[in-house]
PDB file of C-alpha atoms in Angstrom:
ATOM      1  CA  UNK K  34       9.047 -19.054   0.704  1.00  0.00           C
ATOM      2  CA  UNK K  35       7.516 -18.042  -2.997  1.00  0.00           C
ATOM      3  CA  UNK K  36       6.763 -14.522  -3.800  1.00  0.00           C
ATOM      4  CA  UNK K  37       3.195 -15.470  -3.494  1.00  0.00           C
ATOM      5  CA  UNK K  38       3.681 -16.689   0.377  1.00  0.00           C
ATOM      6  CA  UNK K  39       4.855 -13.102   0.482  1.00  0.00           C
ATOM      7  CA  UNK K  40       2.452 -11.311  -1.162  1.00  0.00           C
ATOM      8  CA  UNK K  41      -0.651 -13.738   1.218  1.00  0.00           C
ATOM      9  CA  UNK K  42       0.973 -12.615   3.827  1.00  0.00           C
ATOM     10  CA  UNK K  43       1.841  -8.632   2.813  1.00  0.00           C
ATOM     11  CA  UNK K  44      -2.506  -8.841   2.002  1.00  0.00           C
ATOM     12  CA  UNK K  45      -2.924  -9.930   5.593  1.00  0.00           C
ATOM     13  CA  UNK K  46      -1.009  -7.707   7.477  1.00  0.00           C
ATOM     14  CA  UNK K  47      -2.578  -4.797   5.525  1.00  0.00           C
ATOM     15  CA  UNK K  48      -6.118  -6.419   6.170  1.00  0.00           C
ATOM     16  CA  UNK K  49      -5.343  -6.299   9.958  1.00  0.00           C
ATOM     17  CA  UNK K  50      -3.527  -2.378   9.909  1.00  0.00           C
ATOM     18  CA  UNK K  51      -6.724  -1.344   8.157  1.00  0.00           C
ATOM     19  CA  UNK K  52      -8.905  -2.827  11.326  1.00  0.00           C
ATOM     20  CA  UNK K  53      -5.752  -1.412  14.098  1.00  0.00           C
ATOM     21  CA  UNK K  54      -6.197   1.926  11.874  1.00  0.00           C
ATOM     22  CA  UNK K  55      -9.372   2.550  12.096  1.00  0.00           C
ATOM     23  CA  UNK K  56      -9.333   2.250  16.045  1.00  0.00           C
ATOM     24  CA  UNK K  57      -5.925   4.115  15.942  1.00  0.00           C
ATOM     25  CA  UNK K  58      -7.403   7.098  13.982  1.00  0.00           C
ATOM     26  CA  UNK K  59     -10.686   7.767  16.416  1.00  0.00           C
ATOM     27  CA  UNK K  60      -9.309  10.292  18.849  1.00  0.00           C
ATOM     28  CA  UNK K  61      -6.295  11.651  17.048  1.00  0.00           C
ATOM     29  CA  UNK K  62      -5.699  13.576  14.026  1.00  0.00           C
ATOM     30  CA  UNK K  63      -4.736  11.416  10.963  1.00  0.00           C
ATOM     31  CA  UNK K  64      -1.891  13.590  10.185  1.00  0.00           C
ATOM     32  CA  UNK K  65      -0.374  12.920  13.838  1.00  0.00           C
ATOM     33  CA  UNK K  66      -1.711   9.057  13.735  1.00  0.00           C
ATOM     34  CA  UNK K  67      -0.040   8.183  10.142  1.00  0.00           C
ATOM     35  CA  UNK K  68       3.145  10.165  11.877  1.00  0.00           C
ATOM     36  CA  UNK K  69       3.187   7.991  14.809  1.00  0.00           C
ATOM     37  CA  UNK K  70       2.760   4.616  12.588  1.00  0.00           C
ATOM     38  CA  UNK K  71       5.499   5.699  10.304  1.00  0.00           C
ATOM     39  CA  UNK K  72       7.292   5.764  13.118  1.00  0.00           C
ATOM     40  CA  UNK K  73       7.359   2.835  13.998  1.00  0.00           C
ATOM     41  CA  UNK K  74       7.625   1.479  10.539  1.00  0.00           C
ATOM     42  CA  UNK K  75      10.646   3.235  10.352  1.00  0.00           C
ATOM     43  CA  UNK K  76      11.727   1.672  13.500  1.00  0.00           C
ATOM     44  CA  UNK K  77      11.185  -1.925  13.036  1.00  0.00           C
ATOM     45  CA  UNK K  78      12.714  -1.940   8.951  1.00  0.00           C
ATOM     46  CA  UNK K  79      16.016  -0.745  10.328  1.00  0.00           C
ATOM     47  CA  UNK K  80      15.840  -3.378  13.067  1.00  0.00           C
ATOM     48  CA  UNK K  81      15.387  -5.957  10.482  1.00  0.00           C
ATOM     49  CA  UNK K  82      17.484  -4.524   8.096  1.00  0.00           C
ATOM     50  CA  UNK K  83      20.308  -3.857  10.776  1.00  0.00           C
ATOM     51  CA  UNK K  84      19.544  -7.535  11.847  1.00  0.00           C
ATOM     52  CA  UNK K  85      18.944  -9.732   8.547  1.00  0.00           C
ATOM     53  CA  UNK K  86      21.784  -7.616   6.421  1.00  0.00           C
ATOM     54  CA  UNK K  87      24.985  -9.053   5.776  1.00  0.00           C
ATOM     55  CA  UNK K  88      27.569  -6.845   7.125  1.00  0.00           C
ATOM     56  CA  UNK K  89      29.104  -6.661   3.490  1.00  0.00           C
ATOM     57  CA  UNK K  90      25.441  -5.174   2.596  1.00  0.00           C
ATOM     58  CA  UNK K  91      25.154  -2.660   4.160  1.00  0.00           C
ATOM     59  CA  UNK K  92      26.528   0.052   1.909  1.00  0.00           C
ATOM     60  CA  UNK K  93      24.354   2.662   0.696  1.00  0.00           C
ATOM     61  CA  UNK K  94      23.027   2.009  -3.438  1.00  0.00           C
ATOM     62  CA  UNK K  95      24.048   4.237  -5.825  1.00  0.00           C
ATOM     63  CA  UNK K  96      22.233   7.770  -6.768  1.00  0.00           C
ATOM     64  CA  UNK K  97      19.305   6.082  -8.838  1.00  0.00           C
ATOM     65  CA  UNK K  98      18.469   3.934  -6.326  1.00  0.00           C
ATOM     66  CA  UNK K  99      18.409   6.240  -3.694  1.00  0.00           C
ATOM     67  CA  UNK K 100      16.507   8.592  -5.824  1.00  0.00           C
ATOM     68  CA  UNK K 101      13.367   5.995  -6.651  1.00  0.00           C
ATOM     69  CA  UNK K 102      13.715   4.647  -3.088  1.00  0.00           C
ATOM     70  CA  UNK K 103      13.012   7.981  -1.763  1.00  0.00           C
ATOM     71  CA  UNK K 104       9.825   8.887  -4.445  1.00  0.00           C
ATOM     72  CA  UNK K 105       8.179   5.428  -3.164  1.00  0.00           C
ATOM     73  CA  UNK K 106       9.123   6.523   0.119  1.00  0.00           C
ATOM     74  CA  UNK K 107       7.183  10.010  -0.660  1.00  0.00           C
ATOM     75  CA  UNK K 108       4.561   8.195  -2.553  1.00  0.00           C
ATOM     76  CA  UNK K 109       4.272   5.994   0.285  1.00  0.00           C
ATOM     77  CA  UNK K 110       4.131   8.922   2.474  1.00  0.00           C
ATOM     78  CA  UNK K 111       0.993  10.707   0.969  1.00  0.00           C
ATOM     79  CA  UNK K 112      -0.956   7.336   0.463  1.00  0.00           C
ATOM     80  CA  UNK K 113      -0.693   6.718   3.956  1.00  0.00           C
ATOM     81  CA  UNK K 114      -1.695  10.058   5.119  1.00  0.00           C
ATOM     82  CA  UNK K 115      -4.491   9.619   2.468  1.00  0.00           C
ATOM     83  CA  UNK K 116      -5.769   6.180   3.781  1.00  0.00           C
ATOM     84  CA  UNK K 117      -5.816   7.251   7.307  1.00  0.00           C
ATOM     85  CA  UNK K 118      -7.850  10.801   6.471  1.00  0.00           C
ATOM     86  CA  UNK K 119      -9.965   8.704   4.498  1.00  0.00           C
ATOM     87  CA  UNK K 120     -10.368   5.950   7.691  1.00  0.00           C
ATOM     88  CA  UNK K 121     -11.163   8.828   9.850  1.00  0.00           C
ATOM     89  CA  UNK K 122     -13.782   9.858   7.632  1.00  0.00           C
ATOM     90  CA  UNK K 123     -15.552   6.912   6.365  1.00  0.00           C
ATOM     91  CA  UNK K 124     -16.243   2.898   7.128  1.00  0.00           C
ATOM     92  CA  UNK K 125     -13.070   0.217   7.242  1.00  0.00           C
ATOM     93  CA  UNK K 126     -14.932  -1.931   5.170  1.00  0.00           C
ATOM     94  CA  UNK K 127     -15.392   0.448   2.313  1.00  0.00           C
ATOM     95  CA  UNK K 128     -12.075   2.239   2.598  1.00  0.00           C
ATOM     96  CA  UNK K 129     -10.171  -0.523   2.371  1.00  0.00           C
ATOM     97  CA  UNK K 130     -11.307  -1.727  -1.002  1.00  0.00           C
ATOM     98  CA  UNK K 131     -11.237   1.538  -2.681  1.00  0.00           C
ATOM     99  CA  UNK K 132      -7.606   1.712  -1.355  1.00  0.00           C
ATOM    100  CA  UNK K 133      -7.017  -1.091  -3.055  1.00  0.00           C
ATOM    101  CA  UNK K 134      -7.327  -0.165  -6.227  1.00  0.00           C
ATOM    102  CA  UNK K 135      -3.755   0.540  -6.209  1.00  0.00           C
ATOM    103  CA  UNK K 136      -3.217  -2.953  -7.519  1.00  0.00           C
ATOM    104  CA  UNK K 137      -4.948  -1.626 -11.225  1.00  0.00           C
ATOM    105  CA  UNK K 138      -3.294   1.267 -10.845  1.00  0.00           C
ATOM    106  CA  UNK K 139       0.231  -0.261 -10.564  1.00  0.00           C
ATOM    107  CA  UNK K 140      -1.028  -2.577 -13.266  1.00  0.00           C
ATOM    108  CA  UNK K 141      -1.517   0.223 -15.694  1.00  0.00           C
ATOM    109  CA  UNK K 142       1.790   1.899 -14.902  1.00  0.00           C
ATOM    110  CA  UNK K 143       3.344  -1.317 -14.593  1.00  0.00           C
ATOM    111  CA  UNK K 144       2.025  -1.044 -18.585  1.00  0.00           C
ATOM    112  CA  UNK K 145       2.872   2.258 -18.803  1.00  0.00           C
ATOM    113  CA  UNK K 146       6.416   2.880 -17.375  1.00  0.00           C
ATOM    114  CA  UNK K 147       8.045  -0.520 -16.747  1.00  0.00           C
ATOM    115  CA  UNK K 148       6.656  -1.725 -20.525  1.00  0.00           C
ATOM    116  CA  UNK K 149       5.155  -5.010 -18.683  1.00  0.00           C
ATOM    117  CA  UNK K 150       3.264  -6.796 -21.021  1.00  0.00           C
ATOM    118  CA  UNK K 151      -0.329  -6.466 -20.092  1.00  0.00           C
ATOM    119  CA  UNK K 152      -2.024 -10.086 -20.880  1.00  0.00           C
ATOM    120  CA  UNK K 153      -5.761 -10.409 -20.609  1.00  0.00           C
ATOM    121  CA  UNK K 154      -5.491 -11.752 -17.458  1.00  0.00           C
ATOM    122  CA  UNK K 155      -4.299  -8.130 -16.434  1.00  0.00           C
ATOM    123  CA  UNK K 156      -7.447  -6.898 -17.975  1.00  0.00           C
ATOM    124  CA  UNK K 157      -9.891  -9.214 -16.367  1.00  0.00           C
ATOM    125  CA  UNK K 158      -8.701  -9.586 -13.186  1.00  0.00           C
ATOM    126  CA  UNK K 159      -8.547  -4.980 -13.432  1.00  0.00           C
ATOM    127  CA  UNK K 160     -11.774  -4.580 -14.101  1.00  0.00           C
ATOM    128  CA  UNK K 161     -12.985  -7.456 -11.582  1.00  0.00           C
ATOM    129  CA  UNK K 162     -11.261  -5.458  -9.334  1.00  0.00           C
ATOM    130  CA  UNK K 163     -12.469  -2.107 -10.142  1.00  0.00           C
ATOM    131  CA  UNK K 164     -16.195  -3.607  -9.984  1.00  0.00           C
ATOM    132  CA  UNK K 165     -15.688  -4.967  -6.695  1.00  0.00           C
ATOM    133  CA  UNK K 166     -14.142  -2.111  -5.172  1.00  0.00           C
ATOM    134  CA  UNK K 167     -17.387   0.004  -6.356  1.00  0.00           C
ATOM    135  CA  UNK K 168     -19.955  -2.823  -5.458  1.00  0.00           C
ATOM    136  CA  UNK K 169     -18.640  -2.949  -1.923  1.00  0.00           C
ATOM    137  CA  UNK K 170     -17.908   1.239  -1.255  1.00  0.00           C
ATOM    138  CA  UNK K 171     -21.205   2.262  -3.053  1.00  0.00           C
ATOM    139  CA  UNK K 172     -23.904   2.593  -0.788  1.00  0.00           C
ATOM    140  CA  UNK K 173     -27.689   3.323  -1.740  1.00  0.00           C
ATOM    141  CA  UNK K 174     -29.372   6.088  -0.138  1.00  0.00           C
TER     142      UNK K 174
END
């Protein structure tokens, strides 16, 4: 499979934990609820890692790696706990789009930090993104 069969599919299974979320989130705390999912996140990636890693793989990456692994996995950390408060509080629909302005955001540090060149394509498709994300979460009162 391409990297964009991957990334179709990565959109869809986050389009369907923001629906499971939002039911997940009603009667709980979101603290305790994004506990319990990274839970079993943490469950099923060493299953599959255990599972699909060749034996020879398995070693542990050296210090850098460990040390950016573990700031995504912190990063990751407080936008989940972030998306679920913000599910508790407010609509699927809207939250959802709003969370994903991540994708500008890692397109501007993408910029920023990893010296990608930003094309206009980057700068279009941004700001489509940013406008959509505000047409669909504003609401007129």
């Amino acid at each position: 499979m391409t990297w964009v069969a991957w990334a179709l599919l990565s959109a869809f299974f986050a389009g369907i934990t923001a629906i499971l979320a939002k039911v997940g989130v009603e009667n709980v705390d979101s603290s305790l609820a994004t506990a319990i999912r990274t839970t079993v996140v943490l469950v099923l990636a060493w299953t599959i890692a255990l599972v699909a890693t060749p034996a020879g793989a398995l070693a542990l990456p050296g210090r850098r790696t460990m040390l950016f692994l573990a700031l995504s996995g912190i990063a990751t950390g407080l936008s989940w706990l972030c998306y679920f408060r913000a599910l508790q509080l407010g609509e699927a629909s809207r939250v959802a789009p709003i969370d994903k302005l991540s994708v500008v955001f890692a397109i501007v540090l993408a910029g920023l930090f990893l010296r990608e060149r930003l094309t206009w394509q980057h700068i279009v498709g941004g700001t489509l993104i940013v406008a959509g994300s505000l047409v669909i979460a504003w609401r007129a009162r």
